[in-house]
XYZ file of C-alpha atoms in Angstrom:
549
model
C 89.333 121.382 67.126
C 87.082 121.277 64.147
C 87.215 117.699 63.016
C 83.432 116.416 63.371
C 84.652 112.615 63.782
C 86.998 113.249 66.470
C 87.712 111.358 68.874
C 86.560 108.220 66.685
C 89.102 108.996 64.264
C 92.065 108.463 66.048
C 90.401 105.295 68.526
C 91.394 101.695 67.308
C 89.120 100.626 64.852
C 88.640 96.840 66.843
C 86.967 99.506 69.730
C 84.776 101.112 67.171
C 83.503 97.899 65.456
C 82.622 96.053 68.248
C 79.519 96.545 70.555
C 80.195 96.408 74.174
C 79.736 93.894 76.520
C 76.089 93.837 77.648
C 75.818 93.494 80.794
C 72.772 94.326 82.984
C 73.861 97.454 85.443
C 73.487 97.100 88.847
C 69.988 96.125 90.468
C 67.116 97.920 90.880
C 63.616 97.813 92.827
C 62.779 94.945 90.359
C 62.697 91.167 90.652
C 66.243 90.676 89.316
C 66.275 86.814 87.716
C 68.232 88.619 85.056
C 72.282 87.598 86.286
C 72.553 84.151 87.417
C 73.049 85.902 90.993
C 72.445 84.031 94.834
C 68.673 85.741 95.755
C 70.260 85.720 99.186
C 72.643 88.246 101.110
C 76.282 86.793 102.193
C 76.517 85.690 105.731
C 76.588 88.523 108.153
C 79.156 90.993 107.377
C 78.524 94.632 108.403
C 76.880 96.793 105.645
C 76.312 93.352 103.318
C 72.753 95.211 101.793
C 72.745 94.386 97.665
C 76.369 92.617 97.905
C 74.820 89.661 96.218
C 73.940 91.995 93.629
C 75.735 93.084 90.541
C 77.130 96.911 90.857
C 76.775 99.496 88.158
C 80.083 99.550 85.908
C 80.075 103.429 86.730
C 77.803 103.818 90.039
C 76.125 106.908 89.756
C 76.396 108.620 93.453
C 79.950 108.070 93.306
C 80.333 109.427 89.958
C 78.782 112.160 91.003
C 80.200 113.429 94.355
C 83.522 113.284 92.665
C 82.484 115.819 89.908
C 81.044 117.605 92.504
C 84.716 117.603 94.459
C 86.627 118.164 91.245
C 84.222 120.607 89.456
C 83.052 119.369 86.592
C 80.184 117.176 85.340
C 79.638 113.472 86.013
C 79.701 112.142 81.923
C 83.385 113.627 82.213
C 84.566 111.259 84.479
C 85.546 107.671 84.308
C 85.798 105.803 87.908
C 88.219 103.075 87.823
C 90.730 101.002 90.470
C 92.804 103.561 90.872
C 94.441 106.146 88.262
C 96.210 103.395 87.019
C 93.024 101.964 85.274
C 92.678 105.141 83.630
C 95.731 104.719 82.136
C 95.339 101.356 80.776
C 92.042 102.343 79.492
C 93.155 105.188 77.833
C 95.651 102.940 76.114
C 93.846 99.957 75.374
C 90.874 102.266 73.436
C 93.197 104.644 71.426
C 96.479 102.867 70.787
C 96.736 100.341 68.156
C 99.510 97.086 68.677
C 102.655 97.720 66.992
C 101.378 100.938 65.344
C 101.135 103.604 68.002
C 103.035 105.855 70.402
C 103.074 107.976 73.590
C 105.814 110.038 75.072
C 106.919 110.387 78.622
C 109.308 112.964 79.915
C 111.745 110.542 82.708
C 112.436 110.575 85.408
C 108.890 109.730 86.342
C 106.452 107.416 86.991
C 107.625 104.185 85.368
C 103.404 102.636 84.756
C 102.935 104.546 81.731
C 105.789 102.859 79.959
C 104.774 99.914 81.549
C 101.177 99.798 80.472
C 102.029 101.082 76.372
C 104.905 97.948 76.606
C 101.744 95.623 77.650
C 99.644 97.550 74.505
C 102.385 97.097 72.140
C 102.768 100.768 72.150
C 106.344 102.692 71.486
C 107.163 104.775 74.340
C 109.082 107.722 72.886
C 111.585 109.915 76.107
C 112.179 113.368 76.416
C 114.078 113.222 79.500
C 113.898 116.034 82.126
C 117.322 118.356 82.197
C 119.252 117.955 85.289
C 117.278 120.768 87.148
C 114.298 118.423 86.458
C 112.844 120.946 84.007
C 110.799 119.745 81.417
C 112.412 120.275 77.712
C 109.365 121.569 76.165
C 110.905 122.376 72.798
C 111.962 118.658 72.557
C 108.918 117.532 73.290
C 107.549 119.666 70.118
C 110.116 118.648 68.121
C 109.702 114.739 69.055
C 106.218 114.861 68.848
C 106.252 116.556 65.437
C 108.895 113.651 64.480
C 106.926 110.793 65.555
C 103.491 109.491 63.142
C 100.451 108.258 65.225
C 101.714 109.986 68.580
C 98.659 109.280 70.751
C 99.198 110.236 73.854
C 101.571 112.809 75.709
C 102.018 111.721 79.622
C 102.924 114.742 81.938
C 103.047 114.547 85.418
C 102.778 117.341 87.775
C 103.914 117.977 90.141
C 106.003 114.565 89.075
C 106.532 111.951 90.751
C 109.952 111.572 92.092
C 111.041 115.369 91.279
C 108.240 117.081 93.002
C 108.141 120.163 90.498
C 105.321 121.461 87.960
C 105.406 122.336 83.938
C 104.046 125.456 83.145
C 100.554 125.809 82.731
C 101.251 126.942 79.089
C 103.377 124.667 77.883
C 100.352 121.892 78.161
C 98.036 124.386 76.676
C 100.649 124.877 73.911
C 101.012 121.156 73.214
C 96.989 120.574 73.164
C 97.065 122.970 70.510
C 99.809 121.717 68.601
C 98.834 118.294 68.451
C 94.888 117.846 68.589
C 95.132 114.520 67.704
C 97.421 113.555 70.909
C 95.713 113.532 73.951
C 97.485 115.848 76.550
C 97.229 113.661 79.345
C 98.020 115.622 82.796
C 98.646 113.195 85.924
C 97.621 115.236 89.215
C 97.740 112.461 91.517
C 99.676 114.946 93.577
C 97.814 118.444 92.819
C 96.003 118.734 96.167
C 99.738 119.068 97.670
C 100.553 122.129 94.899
C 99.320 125.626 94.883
C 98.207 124.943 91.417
C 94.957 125.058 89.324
C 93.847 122.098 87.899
C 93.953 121.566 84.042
C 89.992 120.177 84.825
C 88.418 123.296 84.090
C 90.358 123.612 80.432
C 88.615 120.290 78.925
C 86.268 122.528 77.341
C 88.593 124.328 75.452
C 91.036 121.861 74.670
C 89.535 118.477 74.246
C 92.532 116.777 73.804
C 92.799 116.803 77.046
C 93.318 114.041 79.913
C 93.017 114.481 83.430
C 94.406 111.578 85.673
C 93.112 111.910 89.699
C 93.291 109.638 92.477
C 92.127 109.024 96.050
C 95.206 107.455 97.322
C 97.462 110.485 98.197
C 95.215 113.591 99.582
C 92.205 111.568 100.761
C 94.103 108.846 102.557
C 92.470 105.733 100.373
C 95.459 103.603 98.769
C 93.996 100.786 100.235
C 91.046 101.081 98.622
C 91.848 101.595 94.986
C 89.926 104.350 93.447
C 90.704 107.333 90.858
C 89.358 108.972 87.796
C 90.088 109.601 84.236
C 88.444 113.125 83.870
C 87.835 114.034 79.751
C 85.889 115.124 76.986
C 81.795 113.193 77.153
C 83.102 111.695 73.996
C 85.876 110.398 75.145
C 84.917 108.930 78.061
C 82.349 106.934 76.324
C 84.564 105.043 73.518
C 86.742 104.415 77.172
C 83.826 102.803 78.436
C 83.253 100.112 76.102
C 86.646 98.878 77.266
C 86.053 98.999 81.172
C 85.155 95.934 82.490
C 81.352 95.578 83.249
C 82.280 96.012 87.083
C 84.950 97.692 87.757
C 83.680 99.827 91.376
C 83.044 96.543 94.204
C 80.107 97.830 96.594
C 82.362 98.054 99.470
C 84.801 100.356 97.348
C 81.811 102.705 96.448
C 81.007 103.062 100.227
C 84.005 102.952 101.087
C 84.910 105.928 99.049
C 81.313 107.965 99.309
C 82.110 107.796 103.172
C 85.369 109.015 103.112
C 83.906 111.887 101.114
C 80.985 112.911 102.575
C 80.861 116.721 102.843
C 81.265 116.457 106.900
C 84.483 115.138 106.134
C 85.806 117.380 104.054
C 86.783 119.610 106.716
C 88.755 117.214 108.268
C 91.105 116.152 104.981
C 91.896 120.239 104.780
C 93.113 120.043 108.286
C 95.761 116.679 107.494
C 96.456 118.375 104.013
C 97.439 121.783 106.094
C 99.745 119.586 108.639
C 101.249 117.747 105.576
C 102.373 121.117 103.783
C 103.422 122.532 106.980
C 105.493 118.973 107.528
C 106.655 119.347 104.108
C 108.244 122.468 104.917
C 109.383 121.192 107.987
C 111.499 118.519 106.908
C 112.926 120.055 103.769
C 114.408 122.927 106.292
C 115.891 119.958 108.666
C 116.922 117.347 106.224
C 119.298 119.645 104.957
C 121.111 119.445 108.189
C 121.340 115.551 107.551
C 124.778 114.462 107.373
C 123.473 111.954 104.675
C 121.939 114.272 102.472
C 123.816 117.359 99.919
C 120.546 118.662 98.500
C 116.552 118.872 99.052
C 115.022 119.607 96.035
C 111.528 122.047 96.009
C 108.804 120.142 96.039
C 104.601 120.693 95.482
C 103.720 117.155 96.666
C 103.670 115.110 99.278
C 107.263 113.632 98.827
C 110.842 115.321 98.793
C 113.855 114.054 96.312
C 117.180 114.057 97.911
C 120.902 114.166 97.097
C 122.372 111.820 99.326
C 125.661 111.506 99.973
C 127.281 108.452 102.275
C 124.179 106.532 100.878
C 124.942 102.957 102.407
C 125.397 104.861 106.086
C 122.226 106.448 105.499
C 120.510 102.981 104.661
C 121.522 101.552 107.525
C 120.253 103.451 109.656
C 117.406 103.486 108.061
C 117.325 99.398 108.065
C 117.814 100.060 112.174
C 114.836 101.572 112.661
C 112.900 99.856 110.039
C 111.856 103.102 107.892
C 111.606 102.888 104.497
C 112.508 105.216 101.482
C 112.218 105.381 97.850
C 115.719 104.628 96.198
C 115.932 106.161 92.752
C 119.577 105.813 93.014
C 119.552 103.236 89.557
C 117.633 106.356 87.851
C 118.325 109.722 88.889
C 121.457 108.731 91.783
C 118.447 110.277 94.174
C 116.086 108.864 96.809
C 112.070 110.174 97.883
C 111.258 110.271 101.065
C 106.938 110.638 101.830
C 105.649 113.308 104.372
C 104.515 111.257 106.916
C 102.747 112.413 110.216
C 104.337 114.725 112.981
C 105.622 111.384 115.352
C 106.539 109.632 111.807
C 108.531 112.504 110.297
C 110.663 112.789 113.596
C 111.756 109.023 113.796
C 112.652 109.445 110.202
C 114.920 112.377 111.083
C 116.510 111.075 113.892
C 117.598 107.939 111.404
C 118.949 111.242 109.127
C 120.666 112.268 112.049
C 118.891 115.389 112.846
C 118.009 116.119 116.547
C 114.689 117.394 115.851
C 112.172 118.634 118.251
C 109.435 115.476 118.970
C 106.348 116.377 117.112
C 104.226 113.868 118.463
C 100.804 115.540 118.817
C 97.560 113.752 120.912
C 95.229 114.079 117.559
C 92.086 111.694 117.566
C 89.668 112.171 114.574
C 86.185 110.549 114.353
C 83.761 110.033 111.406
C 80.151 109.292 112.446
C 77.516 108.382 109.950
C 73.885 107.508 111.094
C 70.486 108.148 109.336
C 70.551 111.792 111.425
C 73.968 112.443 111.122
C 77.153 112.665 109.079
C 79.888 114.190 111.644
C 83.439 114.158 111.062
C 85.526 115.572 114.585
C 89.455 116.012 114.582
C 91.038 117.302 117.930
C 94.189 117.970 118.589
C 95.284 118.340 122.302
C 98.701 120.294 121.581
C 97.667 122.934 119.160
C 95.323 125.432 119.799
C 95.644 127.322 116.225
C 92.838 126.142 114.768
C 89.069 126.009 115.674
C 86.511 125.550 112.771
C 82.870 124.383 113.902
C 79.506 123.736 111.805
C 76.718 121.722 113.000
C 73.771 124.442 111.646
C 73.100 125.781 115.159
C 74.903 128.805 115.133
C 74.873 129.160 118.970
C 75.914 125.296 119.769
C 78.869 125.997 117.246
C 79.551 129.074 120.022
C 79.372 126.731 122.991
C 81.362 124.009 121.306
C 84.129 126.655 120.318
C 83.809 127.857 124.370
C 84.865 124.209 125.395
C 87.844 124.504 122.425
C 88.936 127.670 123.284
C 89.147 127.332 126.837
C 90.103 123.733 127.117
C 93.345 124.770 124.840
C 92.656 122.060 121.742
C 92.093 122.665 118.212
C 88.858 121.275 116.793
C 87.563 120.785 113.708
C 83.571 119.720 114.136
C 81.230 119.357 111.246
C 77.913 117.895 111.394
C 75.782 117.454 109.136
C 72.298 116.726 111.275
C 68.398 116.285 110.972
C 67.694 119.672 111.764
C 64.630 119.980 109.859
C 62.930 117.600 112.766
C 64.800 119.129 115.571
C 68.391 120.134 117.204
C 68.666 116.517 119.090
C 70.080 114.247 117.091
C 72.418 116.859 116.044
C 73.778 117.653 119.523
C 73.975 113.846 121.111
C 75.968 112.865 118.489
C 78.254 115.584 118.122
C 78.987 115.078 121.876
C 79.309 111.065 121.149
C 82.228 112.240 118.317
C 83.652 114.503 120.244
C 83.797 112.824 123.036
C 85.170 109.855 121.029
C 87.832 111.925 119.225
C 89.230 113.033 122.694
C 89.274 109.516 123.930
C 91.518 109.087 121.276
C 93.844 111.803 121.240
C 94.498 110.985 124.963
C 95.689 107.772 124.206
C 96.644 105.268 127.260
C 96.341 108.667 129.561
C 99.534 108.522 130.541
C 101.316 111.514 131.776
C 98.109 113.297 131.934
C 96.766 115.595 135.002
C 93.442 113.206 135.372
C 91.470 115.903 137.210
C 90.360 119.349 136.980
C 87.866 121.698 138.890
C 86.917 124.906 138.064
C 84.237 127.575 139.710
C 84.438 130.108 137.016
C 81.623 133.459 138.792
C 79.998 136.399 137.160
C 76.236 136.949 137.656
C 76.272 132.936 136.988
C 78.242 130.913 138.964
C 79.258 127.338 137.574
C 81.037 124.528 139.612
C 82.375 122.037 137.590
C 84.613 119.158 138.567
C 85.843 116.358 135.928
C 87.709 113.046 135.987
C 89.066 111.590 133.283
C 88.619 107.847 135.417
C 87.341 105.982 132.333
C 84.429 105.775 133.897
C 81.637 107.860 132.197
C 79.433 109.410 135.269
C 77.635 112.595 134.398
C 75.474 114.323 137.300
C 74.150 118.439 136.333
C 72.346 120.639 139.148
C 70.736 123.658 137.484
C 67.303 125.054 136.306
C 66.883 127.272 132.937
C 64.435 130.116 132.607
C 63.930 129.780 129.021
C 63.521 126.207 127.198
C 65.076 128.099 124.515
C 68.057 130.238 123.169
C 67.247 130.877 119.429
C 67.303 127.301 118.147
C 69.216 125.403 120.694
C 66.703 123.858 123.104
C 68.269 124.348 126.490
C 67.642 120.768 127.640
C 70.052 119.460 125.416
C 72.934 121.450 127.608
C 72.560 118.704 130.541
C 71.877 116.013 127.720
C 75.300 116.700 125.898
C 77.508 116.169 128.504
C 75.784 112.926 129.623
C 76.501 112.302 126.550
C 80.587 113.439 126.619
C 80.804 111.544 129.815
C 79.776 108.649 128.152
C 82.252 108.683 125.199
C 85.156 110.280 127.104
C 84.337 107.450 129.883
C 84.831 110.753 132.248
C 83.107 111.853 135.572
C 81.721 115.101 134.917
C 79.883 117.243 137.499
C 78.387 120.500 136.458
C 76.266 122.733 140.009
C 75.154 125.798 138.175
C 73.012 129.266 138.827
C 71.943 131.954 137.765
C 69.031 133.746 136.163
C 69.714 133.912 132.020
C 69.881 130.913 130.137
C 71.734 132.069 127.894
C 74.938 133.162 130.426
C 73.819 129.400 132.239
C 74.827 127.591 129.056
C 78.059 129.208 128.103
C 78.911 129.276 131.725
C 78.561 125.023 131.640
C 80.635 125.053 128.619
C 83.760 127.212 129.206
C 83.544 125.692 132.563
C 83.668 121.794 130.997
C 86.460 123.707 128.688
C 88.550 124.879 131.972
C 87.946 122.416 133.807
C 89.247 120.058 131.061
C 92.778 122.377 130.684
C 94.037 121.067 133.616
C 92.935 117.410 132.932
C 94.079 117.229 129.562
C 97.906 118.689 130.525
C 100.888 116.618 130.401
C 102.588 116.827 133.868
C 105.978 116.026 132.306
C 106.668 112.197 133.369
C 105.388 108.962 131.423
C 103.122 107.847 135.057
C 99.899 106.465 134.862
C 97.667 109.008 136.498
C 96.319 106.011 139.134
C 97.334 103.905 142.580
C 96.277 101.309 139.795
C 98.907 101.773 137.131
C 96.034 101.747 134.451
C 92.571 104.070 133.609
C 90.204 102.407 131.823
């Protein structure tokens, strides 16, 4: 690219002309009597602070954590309601009415088209072939064919087939056509193996990266994604956004969800989602409904069905819903759901499938001290990743995992530059939370356990899992210390699990090294927990009551 005026020579020249809307940016430590707003807050609604305040039109934390997630620099990215807005951004700065063109490759998703009809733009096809391959040298040749071509929409992995282009066939096309933007959808990359086409903007600014937060990070609901692109770029987009497009709750919203204490806990869901992926492509095909899975890298799978109307009754039965592509590609989509949800699904299919129904319970915990995200998971002892920045609590913590047979995923990030307390409390108020959760309505459950676990430190603990948090510790430590874990935080944490787990816990321990005293409390709590935490193979309510609290 050696043109000096690009991108300004191919933007519509109404976008170029006109100076955009001035509006003031969101508030600041001033007096604001600068926007007509109410001086007062809204009635009380949690977390109202500054609602009665404009926003910025890009705010800049949350502009920022996302580069920081997607590894590249903040004036690269455009925040917007969703991908979508990206999209009709994109459209509405560089294609003129009547004039311009992009070009899809269908099947796949239908919004482009729908957003260049709403421009006045042409939509040009190169279909897939029926493998779902993309016909690259058709796209070069109807590209080539086609004056004021602006923008080339490929989506991978895309959405319905699930499969990916080639990494150099969109390098290929950014250099064939620098005045088309290249624009890459990866609402679904987080599901592929895949490197992103993020790090290649440099190179080829014709480039367009599309990203959103609905899909791997769990916030549909919430409507937030990203046009990533060249600095210049992303400004001429940006006197088309609306003044304020990112509501205050949205930005919080999304800047929780995100915090680096959480991140640990969207690897673990994206892990069970791929391994769910796999699972249902290798039992669907034992569907009497369905003649083909097709490969996927996203969170979906496209199916051949065959008996169709059989299959969507039972479907209808057990009111589960699919994708029917049937009008497009004769196919249907089915999402990856959780464990419980991809069973029901396959029992509709008519596969006998092994439940997968798995007592998870994740917690995220913000305070001034902490950020702590906790995900347990009662039935699958695989996986055990702890960091709070006390290397010896993470020990302990993994003691209680290890020996209490759960996975757990813990991070916290704490106050540590004060002291270890605020850290420890409320990783034992999360943790204890997240295991109140994962146990559900306690039914089927042991209740108790007791353990008197003896080396040169003897520890009796007993626990019941009543719903009524009771925490009583007998022991003395010789040392108030064990490298940066003050010792009088043991007893203090599991007042503090008792409290959240509403459990009786009862620790009598001795001995003469602090140290062995500690981890002798917490693979105790962890053993003593096995037994309390274990299905006992009926559906009864652990109680002469029928009910724990």
């Amino acid at each position: 690219m050696t043109k000096t005026d690009w991108p300004y020579s191919i933007a519509r020249k109404a976008v170029l002309a006109f100076d955009s809307y001035s509006a003031r940016g969101g508030s600041t430590d001033a007096l604001h009597l600068d926007a007509n707003e109410n001086p007062y807050a809204p009635p009380p609604v949690t977390g109202v602070g500054n609602y009665n305040r404009y926003p910025e039109q890009q705010p800049p934390a949350l502009r920022q954590r996302l580069a920081d997630i997607y590894g590249t620099k903040p004036q690269r990215i455009l925040v917007g309601r969703g991908a979508d807005e990206g999209i009709e951004i994109l459209l509405r700065t560089f294609c003129e009415d009547g004039q311009d063109s992009i070009l899809i490759c269908p099947p796949t998703f239908g919004y482009y088209k729908t957003v260049a009809d709403i421009q006045g733009a042409k939509t040009i096809e190169v279909p897939l072939s029926d493998t779902y391959d993309w016909d690259v040298e058709g796209i070069h040749k109807a590209a080539s064919e086609t004056k004021k071509l602006k923008a080339i929409f490929i989506c991978s992995p895309n959405n319905p087939t699930g499969n990916e282009i080639a990494r150099n066939s969109v390098l290929e096309l950014a250099t064939a056509f620098p005045d088309t933007f290249i624009v890459v959808d990866e609402a679904y990359i987080e599901f592929s193996e895949s490197e992103s086409f993020i790090g290649d903007i440099t190179d080829y600014p014709n480039l367009v990266i599309l990203r959103t937060l609905s899909k791997a990070y769990a916030l549909a609901g919430v409507r937030g994604g990203c046009a990533i692109a060249d600095e210049r770029v992303i400004e001429l987009m940006l006197k088309v956004l609306p003044p304020y497009p990112i509501a205050r709750p949205v930005e919080n919203a999304i800047l929780s969800a995100l915090a680096p204490a959480a991140m640990g806990v969207h690897a673990e869901r994206l892990a069970e989602t791929l391994e769910e992926r796999e699972r249902m492509a290798k039992e669907l095909k034992k569907s009497p409904f369905v003649k083909a899975v097709y490969p996927s890298a996203a969170n979906f799978l496209l199916l051949e069905v065959k008996e169709d109307e059989g299959l969507i009754r039972e479907l209808s039965k057990r009111a589960i819903k699919i994708r029917d592509y049937r009008s497009t590609t004769g196919r249907m989509r089915i999402s990856i759901g959780s464990p419980a949800e991809n069973t029901l699904a396959l029992k509709a299919f008519g596969v006998v499938a092994d439940d997968k129904a798995e007592r998870v319970g994740e917690i995220f915990r913000t305070t001034k001290e902490t950020d702590i995200a906790v995900r347990v998971n009662l039935d699958d002892t695989s996986k055990v990743e702890i960091e709070t920045g006390l290397g010896f609590f993470d020990h302990m913590l993994e003691q209680i995992a290890k020996h209490g047979g759960m996975g757990l995923r813990l991070t916290c990030k704490g106050d540590l530059e004060i002291d270890a307390h605020h850290t420890v409390e409320d990783t034992a108020l999360a943790f204890g939370e997240a295991l109140r959760q994962a146990l559900g309505n306690k039914a089927g459950i042991g209740r108790y356990g007791f353990v008197m676990p003896m080396d040169e430190t003897q520890a009796k603990v007993a626990i019941d899992l009543s719903g009524r948090p009771a925490a009583v510790f007998k022991g003395t430590f010789p040392t108030d210390h064990i490298g940066e874990f003050p010792v009088e935080m043991c007893p203090h944490f599991f007042e503090s699990l008792a409290q959240s787990l509403g459990a009786a816990i009862h620790i009598d321990v001795q001995g003469d090294n602090s140290h062995h005293i500690v981890e002798a409390c917490f693979k105790g709590v962890g053993r003593a927990l096995r037994p309390a935490f274990a299905k006992t193979g009926t559906s009864e309510m652990p109680s002469t009551k029928g009910m724990l609290a």
